[in-house]
One Martini backbone bead per residue (centre of mass of N, CA, C, O) as a GRO file, in nm:
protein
  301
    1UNK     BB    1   0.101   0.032   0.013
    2UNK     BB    2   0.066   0.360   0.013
    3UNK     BB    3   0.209   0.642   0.082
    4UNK     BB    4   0.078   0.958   0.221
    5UNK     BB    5  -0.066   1.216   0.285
    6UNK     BB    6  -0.176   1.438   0.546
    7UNK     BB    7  -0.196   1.732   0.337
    8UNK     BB    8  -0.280   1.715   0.047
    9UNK     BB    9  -0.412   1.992  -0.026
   10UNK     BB   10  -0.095   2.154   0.057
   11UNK     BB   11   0.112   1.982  -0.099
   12UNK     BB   12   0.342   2.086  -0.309
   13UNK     BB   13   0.345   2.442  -0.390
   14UNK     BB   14   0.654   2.587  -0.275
   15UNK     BB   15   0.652   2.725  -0.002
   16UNK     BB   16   0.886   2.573   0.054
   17UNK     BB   17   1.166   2.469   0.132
   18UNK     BB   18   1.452   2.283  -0.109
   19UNK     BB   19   1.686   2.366  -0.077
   20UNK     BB   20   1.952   2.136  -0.066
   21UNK     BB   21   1.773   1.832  -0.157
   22UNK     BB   22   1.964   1.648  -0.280
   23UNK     BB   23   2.119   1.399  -0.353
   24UNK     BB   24   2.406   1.281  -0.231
   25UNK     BB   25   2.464   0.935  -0.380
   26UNK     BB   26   2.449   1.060  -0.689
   27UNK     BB   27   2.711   1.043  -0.924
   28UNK     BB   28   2.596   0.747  -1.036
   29UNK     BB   29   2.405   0.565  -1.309
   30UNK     BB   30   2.138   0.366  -1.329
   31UNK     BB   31   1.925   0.279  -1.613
   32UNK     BB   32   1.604   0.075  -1.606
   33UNK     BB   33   1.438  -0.047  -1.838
   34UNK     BB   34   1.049  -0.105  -1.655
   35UNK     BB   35   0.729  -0.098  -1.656
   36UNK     BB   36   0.628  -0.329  -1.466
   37UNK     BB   37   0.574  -0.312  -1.175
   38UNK     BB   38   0.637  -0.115  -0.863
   39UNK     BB   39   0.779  -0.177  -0.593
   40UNK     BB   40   0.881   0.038  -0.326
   41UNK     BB   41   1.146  -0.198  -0.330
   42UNK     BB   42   1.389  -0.335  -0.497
   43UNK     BB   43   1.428  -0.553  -0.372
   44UNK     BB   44   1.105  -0.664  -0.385
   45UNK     BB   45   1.146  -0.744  -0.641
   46UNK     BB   46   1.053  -0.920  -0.933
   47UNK     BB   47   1.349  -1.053  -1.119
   48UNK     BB   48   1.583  -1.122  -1.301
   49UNK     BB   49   1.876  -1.230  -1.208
   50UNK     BB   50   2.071  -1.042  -1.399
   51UNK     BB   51   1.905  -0.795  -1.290
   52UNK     BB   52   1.969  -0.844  -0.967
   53UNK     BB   53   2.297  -0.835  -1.000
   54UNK     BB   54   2.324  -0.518  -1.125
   55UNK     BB   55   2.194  -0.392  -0.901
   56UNK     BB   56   2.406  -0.535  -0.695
   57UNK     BB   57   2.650  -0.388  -0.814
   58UNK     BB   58   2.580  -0.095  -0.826
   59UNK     BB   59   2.545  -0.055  -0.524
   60UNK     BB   60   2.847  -0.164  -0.437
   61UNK     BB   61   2.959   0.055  -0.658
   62UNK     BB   62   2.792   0.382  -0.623
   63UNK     BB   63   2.553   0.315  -0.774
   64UNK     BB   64   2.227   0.441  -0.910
   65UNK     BB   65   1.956   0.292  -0.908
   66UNK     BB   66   1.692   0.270  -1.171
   67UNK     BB   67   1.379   0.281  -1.273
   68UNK     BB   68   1.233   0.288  -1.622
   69UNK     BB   69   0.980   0.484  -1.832
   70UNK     BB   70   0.742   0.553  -2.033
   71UNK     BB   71   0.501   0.734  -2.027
   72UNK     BB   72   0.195   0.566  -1.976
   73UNK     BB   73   0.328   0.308  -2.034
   74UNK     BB   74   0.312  -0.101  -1.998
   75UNK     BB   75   0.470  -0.242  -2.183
   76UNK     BB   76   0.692  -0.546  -2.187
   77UNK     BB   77   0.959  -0.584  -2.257
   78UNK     BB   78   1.167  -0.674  -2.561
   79UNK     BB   79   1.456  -0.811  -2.517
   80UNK     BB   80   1.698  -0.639  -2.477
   81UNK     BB   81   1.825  -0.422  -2.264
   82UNK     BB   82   1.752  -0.126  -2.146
   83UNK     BB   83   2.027   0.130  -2.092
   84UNK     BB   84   2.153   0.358  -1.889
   85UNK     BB   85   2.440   0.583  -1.794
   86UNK     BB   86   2.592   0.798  -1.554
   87UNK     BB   87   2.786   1.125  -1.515
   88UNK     BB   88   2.763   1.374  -1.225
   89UNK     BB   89   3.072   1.412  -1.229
   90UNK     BB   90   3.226   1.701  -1.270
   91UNK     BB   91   3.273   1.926  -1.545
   92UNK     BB   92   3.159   1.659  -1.745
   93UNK     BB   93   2.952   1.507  -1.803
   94UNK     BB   94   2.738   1.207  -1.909
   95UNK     BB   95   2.537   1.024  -2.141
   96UNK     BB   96   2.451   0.673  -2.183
   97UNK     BB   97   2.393   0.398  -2.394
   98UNK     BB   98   2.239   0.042  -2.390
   99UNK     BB   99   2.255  -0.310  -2.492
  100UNK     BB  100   2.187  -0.625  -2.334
  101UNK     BB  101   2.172  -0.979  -2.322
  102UNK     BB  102   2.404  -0.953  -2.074
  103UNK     BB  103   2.407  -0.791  -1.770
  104UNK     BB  104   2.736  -0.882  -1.758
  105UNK     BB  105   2.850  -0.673  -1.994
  106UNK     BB  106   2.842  -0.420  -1.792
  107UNK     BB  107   3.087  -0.192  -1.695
  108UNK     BB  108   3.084  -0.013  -1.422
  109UNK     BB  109   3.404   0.039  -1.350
  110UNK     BB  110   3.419   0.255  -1.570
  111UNK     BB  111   3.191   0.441  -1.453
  112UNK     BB  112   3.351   0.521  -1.217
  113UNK     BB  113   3.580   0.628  -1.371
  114UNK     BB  114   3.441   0.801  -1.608
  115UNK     BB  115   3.375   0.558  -1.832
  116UNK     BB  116   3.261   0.472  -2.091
  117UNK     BB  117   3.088   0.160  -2.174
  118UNK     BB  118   3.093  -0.104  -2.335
  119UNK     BB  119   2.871  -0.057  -2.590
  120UNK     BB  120   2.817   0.238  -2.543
  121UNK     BB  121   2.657   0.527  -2.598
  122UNK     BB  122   2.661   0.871  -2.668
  123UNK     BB  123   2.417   1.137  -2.518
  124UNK     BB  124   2.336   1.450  -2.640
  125UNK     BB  125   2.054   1.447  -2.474
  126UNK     BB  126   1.854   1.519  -2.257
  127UNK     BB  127   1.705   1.379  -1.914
  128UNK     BB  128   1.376   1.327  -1.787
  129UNK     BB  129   1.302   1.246  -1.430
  130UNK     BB  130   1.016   1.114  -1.313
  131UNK     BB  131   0.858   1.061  -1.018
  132UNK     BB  132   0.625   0.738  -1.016
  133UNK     BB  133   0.610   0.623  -0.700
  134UNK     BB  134   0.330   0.467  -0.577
  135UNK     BB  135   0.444   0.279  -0.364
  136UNK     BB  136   0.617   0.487  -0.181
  137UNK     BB  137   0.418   0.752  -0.285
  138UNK     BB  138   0.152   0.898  -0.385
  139UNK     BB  139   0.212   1.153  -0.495
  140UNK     BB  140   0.450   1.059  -0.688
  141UNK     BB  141   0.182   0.995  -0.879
  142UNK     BB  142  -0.029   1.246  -0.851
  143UNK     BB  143   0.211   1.407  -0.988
  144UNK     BB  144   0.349   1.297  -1.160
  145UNK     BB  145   0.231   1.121  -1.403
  146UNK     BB  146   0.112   1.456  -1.553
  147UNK     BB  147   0.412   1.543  -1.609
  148UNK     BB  148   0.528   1.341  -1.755
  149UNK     BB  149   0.338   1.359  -1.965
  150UNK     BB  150   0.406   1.676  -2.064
  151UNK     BB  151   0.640   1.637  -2.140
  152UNK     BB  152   0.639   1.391  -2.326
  153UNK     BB  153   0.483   1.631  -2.549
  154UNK     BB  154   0.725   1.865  -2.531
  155UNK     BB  155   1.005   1.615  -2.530
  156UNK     BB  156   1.039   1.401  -2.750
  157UNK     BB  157   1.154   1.178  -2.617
  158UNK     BB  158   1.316   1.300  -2.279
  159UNK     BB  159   1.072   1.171  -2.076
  160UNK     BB  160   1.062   1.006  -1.766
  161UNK     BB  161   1.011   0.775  -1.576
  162UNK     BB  162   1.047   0.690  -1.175
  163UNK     BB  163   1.226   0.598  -0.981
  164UNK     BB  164   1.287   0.663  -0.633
  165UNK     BB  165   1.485   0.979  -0.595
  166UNK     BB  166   1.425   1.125  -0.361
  167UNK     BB  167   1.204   1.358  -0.201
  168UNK     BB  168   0.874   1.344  -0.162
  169UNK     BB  169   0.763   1.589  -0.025
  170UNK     BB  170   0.883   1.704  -0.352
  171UNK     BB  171   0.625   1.662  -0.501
  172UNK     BB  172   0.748   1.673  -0.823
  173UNK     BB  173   0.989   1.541  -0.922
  174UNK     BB  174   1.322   1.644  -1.090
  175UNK     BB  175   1.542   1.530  -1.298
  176UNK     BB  176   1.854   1.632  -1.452
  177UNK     BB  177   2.079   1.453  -1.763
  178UNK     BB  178   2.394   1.434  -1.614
  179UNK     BB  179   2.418   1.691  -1.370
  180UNK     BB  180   2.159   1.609  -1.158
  181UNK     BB  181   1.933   1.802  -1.149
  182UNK     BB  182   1.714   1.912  -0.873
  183UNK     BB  183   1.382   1.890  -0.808
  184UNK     BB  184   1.042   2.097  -0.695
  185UNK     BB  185   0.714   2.125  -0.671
  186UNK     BB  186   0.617   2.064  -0.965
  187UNK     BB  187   0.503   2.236  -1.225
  188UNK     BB  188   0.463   2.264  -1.561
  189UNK     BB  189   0.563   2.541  -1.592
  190UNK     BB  190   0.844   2.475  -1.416
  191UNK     BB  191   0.944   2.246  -1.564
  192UNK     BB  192   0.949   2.351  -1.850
  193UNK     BB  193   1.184   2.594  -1.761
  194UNK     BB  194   1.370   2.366  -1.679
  195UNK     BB  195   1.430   2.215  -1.935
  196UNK     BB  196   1.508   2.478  -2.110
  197UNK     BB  197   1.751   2.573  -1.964
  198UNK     BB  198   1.935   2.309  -1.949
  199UNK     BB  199   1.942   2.269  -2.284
  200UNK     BB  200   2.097   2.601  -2.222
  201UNK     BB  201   2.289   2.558  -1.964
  202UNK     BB  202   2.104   2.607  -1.713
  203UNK     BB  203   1.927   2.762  -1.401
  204UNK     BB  204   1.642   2.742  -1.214
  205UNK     BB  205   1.579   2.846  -0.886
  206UNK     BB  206   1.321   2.779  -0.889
  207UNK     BB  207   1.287   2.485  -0.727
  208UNK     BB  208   1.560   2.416  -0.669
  209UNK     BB  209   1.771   2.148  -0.485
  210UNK     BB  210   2.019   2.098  -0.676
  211UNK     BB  211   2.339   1.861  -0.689
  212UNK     BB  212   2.423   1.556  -0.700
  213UNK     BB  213   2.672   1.445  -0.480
  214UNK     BB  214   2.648   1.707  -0.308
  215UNK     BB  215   2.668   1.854   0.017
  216UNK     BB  216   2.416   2.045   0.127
  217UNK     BB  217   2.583   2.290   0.196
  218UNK     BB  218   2.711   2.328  -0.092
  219UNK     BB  219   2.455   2.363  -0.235
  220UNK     BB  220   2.366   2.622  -0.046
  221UNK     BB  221   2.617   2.785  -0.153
  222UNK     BB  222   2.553   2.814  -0.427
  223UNK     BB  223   2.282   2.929  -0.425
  224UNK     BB  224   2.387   3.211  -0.305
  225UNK     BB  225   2.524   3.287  -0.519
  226UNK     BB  226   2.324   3.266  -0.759
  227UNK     BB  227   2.193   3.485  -0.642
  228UNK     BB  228   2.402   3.726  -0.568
  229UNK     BB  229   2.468   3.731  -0.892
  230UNK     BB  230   2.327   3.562  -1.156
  231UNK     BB  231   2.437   3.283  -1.197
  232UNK     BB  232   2.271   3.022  -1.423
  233UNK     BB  233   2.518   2.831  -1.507
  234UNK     BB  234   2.578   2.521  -1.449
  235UNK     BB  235   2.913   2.610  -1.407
  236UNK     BB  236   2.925   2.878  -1.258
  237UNK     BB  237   2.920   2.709  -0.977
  238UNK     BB  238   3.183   2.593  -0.735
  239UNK     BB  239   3.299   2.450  -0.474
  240UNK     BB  240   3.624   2.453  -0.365
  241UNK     BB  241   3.601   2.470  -0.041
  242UNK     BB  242   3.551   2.321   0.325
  243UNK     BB  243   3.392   2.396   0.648
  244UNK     BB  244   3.284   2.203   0.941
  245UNK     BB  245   3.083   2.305   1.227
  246UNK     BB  246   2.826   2.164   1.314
  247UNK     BB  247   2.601   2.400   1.175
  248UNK     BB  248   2.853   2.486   1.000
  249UNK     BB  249   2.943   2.611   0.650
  250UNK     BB  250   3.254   2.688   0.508
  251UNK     BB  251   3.291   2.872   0.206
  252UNK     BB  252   3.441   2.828  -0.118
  253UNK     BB  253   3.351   3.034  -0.414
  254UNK     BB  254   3.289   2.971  -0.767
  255UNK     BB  255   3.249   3.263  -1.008
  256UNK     BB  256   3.184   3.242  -1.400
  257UNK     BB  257   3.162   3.522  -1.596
  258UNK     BB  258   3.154   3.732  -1.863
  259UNK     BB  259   3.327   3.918  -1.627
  260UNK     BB  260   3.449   3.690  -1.432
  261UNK     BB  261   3.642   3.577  -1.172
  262UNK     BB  262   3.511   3.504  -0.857
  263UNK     BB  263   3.492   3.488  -0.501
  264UNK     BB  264   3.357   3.313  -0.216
  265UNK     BB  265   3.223   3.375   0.101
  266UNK     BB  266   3.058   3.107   0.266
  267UNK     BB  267   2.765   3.109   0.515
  268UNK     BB  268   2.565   2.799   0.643
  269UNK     BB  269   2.296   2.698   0.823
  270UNK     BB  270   2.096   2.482   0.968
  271UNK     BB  271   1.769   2.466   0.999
  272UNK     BB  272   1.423   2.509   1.018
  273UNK     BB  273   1.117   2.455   0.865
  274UNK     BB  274   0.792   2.543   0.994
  275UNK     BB  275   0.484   2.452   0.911
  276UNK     BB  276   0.204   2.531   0.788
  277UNK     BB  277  -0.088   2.417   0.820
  278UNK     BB  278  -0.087   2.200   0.506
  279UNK     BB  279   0.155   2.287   0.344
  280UNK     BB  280   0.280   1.979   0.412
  281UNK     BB  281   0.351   1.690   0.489
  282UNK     BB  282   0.550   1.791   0.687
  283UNK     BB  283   0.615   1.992   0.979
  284UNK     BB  284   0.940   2.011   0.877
  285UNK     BB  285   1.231   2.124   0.740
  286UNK     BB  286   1.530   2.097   0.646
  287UNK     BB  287   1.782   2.343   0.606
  288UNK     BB  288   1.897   2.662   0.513
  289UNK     BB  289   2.071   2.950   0.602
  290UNK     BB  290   2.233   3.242   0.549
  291UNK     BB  291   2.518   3.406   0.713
  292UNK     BB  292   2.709   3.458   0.490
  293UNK     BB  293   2.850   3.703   0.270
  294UNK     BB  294   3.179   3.740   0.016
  295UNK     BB  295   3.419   3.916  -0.128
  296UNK     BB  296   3.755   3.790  -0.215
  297UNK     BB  297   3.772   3.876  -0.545
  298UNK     BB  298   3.751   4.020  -0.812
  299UNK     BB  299   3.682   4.034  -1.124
  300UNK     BB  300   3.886   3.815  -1.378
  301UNK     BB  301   3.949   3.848  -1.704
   0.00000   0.00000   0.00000
């Protein structure tokens, strides 16, 4: 049975803060075409062996699996494996596609190592995911499944469904690859926006939570660089280095824009944002608030 939502009415307007709530363990990607049944967990569900060791062994080694499928579609895939492999670490991402009759013949090795695997191909246009797992919750089907379908109609071959992706409370989630970029609390009107603004290189700021793979502090170090700069290229802003005590975590940030190289004190604390009565899932919702920034550095042209 599906997890509900507690305040359905009110939950997922964005009016509560994403911002920083990015899945930190996803640096590279498994995505396996599966139309499904999609049972809560992974592990639960009831696979072909090859395919249950592929999803076992891309685990051992910190890749992190999803299930995809077409929107609205569920018919039963058939003959080779469809996968794609992605790595969103690093400043220079990349998405590849393969089939394969043995599962056992892709080398996620290579893939951990930043190498795209035999036998796939890299592919050029970006990927748009959509958690529609409606067995992990409830909402994640009922607000992602039109949204996934609104997308693949606007974005043909583009968008997929998927499985949970991190940070139910924030459906429908919206995940764009190679690099990685996650949103949340998404309408169609903002996701087809973070959509082309991706396909075009940038960010946009409202509903985004982050970058996955990189440590929440310092997602949302970036955020607020981003927001006092207006720098919105997706590689234009990057923490170079960062120490953490207790709920504070001070970094420096580089922003590259066409006026130049400039870097960043960014201060940022922990906070809680407690939810009025209706407004999310969730009680309390953990974030960060600036507590300083400052400029150390003049642009560098």
């Amino acid at each position: 049975m599906a997890n509900g939502c507690e305040h359905p009415a009110g939950c997922h307007t964005g009016a509560a803060p994403v911002l920083a709530s990015a899945t930190v363990g996803a640096r590279f990607w498994l995505l396996i075409e599966h139309s499904g049944p999609w049972a809560a967990y992974l592990d639960e569900m009831t696979l072909p062996d090859p395919v249950r060791a592929l999803i076992d062994r891309a685990t051992s080694l910190g890749v992190r699996p999803q299930l995809i499928r077409r929107p609205g579609r569920r018919t039963a895939s058939t003959g080779p494996l469809h996968v794609f492999v992605a790595s969103s670490a690093g400043s220079e991402p990349w998405l590849a596609e393969g089939f394969f009759e043995n599962p056992d013949d892709l080398d996620l090795g290579s893939l951990v190592h930043g190498v795209v695997p035999e036998s796939c191909i890299l592919v050029n246009e970006p990927m748009f995911l959509v958690c529609t797992h409606g067995k992990r919750n409830a909402c994640c089907a009922r607000l992602g499944l039109p949204l996934a379908r609104f997308l693949d109609g606007n974005l043909p071959g583009g968008a997929w469904e998927t499985s949970h992706v991190g940070g139910d409370r924030y459906a429908a989630n919206l995940v764009c690859l190679p690099h990685g970029l996650y949103y949340g609390s998404m309408s169609q009107a903002a996701a087809i926006a973070a959509a082309n603004a991706y396909r075009s290189g940038e960010v946009v700021l409202d509903r985004y939570r982050g970058r996955a793979g990189i440590p929440e502090p310092l997602q949302a170090a970036e955020h607020f660089v981003r927001s006092h700069t207006g720098e919105f290229s997706v590689g234009g802003v990057a923490v170079e280095s960062s120490r953490s005590e207790s709920d504070t975590t001070v970094c420096v940030v580089r922003s590259t824009s066409q006026r130049g190289l400039s870097r960043f004190r960014v201060v940022v604390e922990r906070a809680v944002f407690t939810a009025p009565c209706g407004m999310t899932c969730a009680d309390e919702i953990s974030t960060y608030r600036l507590a300083d920034l400052r400029q150390l550095t003049p642009a560098l042209t």
